[in-house]
Each structure stands twice: as C-alpha cells, then as structure tokens.
mmCIF file of C-alpha atoms and ligand atoms in Angstrom:
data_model
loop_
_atom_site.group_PDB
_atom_site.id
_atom_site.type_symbol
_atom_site.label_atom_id
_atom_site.label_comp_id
_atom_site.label_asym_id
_atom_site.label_seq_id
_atom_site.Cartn_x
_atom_site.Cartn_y
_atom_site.Cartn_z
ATOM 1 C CA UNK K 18 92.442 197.483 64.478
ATOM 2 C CA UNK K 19 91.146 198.410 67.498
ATOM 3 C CA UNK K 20 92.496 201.336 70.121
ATOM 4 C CA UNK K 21 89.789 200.124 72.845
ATOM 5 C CA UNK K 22 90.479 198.122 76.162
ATOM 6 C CA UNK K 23 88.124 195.116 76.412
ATOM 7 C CA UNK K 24 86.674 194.285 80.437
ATOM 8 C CA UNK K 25 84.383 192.416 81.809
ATOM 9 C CA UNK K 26 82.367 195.006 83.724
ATOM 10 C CA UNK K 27 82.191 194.076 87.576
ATOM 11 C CA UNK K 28 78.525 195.905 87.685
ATOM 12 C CA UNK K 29 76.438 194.246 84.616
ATOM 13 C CA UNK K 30 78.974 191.126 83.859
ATOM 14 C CA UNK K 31 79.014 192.469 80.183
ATOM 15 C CA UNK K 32 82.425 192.106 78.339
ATOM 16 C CA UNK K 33 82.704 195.736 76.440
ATOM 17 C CA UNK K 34 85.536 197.852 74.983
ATOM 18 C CA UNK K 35 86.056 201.356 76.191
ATOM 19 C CA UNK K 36 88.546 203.492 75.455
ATOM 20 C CA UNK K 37 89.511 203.780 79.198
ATOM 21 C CA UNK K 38 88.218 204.355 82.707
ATOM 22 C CA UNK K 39 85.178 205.673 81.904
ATOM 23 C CA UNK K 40 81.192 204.706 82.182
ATOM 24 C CA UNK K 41 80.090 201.274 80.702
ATOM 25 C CA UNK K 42 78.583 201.246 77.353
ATOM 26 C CA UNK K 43 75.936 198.887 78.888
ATOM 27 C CA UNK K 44 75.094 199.901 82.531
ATOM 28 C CA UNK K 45 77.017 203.194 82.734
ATOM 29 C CA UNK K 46 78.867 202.661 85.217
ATOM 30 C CA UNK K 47 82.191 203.627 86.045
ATOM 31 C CA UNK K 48 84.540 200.777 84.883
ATOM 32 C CA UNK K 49 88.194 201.292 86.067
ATOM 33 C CA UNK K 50 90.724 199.568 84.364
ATOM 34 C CA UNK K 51 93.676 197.203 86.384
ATOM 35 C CA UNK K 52 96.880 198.809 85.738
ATOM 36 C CA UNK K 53 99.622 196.062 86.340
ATOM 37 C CA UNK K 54 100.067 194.576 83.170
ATOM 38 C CA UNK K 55 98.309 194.338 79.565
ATOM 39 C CA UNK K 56 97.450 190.951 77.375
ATOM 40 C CA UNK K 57 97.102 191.649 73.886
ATOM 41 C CA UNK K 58 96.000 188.960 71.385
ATOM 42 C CA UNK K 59 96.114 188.955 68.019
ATOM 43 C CA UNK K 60 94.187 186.682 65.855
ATOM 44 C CA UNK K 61 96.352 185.933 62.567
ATOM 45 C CA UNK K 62 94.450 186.283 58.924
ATOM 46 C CA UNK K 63 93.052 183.097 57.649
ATOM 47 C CA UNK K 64 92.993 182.312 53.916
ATOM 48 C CA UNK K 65 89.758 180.479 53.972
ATOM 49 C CA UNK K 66 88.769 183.685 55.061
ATOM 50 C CA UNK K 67 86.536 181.937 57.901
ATOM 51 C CA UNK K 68 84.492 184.704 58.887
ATOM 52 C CA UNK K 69 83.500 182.978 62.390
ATOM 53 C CA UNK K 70 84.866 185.003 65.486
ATOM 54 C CA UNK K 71 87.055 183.166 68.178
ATOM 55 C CA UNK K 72 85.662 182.876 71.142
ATOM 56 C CA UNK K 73 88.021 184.405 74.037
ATOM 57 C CA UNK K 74 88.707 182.495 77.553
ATOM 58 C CA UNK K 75 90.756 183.989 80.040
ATOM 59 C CA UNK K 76 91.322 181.565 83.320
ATOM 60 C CA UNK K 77 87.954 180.414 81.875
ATOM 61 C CA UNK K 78 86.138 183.323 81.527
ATOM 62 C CA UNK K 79 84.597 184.386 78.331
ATOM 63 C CA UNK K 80 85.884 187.467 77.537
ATOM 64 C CA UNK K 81 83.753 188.034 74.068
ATOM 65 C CA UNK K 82 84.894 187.189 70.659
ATOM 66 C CA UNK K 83 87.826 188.175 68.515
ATOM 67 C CA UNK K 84 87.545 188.578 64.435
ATOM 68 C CA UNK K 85 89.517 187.691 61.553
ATOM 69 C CA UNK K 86 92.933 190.141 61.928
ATOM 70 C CA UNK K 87 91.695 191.572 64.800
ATOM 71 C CA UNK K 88 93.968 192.351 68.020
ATOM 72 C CA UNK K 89 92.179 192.974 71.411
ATOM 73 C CA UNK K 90 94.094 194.250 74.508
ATOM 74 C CA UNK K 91 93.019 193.054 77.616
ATOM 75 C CA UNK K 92 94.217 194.950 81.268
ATOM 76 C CA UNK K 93 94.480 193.078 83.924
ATOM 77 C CA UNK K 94 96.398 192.580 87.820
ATOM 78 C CA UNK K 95 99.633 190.570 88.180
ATOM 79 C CA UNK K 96 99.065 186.985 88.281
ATOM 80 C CA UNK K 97 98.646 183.578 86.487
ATOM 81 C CA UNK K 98 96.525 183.517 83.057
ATOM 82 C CA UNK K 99 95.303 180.640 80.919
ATOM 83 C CA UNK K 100 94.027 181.663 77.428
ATOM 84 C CA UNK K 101 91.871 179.720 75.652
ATOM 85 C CA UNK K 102 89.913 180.134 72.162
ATOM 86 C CA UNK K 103 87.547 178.744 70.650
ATOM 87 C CA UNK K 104 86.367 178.362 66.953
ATOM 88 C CA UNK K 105 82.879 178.132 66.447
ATOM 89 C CA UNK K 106 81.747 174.169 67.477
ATOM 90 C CA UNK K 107 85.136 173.596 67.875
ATOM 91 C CA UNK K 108 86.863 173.729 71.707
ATOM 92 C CA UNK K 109 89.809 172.149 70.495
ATOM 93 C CA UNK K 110 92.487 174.562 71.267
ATOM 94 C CA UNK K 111 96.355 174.564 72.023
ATOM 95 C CA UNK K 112 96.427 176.936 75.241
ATOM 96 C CA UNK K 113 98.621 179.522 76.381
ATOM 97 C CA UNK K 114 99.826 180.185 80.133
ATOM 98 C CA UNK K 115 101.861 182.987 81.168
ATOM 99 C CA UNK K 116 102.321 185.472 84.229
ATOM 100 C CA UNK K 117 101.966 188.884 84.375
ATOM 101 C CA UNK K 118 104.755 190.403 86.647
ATOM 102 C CA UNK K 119 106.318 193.548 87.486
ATOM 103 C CA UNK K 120 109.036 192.003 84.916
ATOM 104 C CA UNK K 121 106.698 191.364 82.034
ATOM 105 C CA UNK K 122 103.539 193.460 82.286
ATOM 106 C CA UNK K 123 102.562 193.232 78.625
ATOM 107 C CA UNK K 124 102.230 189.496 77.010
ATOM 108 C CA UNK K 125 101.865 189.514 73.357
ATOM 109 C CA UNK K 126 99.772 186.068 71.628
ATOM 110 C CA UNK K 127 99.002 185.160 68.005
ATOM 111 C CA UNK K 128 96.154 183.096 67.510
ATOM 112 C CA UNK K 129 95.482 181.223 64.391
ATOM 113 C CA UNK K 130 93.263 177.861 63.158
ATOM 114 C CA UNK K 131 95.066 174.862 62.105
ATOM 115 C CA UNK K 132 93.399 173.149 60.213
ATOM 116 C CA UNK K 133 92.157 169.444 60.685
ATOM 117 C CA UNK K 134 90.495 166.692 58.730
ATOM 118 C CA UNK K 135 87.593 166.659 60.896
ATOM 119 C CA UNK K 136 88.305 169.409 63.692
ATOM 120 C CA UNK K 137 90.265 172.550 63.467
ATOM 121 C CA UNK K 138 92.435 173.444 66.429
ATOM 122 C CA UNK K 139 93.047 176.998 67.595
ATOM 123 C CA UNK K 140 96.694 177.402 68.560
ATOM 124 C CA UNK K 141 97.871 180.260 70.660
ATOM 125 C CA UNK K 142 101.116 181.415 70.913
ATOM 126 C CA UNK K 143 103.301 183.807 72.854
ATOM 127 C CA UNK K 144 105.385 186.005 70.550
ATOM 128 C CA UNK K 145 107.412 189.311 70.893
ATOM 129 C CA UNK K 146 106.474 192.860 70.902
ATOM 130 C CA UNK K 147 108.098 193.211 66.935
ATOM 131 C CA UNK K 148 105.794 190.012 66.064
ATOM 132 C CA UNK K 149 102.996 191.539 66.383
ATOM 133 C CA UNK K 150 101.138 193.896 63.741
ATOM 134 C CA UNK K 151 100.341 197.521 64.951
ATOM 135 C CA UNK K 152 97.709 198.518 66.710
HETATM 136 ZN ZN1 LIG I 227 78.261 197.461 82.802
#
C-alpha cells in the first residue's frame, strides 16, 4: 500500500508519485498538487494471481499503471472524470464517471478483471469510503 500521490508532472509529462508538493522525481521540479478533491482506486486481488499491471486512464490520459492489491490516490480540481483501465492487450473495460464537487471531494473505485472466454474485461466501480481496504 502506497502513502504517495500519483501526478502527471506539468514540466516533463512523467506520471510519478511523491509524497506531496515537492520536486519531481524525474525533472525536479516543483510539482504542486490540486487540492479540491482526491480519486483513489483500488485494484481488487485476483486469484489467478495475474501479475500484469492495469493500465490507468483518467479523461483519457494515462496516468501509469496500477498492481495487483494496489490502491493509488490521485489529486485533482473539481470537475467531470472518466476512468478507464486497461489489462494488458485487453481495452475492454466497464468505465466509471463521476464528479468531483465541493460535496464529494474524495471518490473511492474498485477495479477488478472479469474474466472472459476470449477477452477479460476490467470493471470499475464506485464504492464507499468503508469498502475500501486501508491505505
Ligand atoms: Zn517532472
């Protein structure tokens, strides 16, 4: 489990987590974190123990990859957000939409792989605060 804030860093384009505002592991410099509202994502265990990472969309932009059981939080402004993830060849995927508002700053999601004949299909879900594991 991870304590770090993923970004995509407006100077090199490089999508890092930092423990906060602070200077980019890549470029070094200063990345400064939106405040509005958090999205945290947690990718649920799966048995066949794929070891593949998901790859992470937000409003289509990759924002790196997320492992077996692991939980990212992402900071961002108030607005609209489409997440999407993949699973390795596979871009099937059943997205989420939300808003981040003054009402709900923090959205909590559960990712997991359903399994298909042929495909697998990453479904995303919004859940509560208690659904989620700790950080
Ligand atoms: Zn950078």
């Amino acid at each position: 489990m991870s304590q770090l804030l993923r970004i995509k860093c407006p100077s090199c384009q490089t999508v890092v987590d930092l423990p906060g505002n602070g200077p980019c592991k890549k470029c070094g410099n200063n990345v400064v974190f939106p405040e509005d509202g958090v999205i945290q994502i947690y990718r649920m265990g799966n048995p066949m123990g794929c070891a593949v990472g998901f790859g992470v969309y937000l409003n289509e932009i990759p924002m790196g990859h997320l492992g077996n059981t692991e939980q990212i939080r992402i900071p961002v402004s108030f607005g609209h957000y489409k997440l999407h993830m993949t699973h390795g060849m596979s871009r099937k995927c059943v997205d989420a939409e939300f808003d981040i508002t003054p009402n709900e700053r923090i959205v909590y999601l559960k990712g997991h792989l359903k399994m298909g004949l042929l495909t697998n299909t990453v479904v995303i879900e919004k859940v509560t605060a208690d659904q989620m594991p700790p950080l």
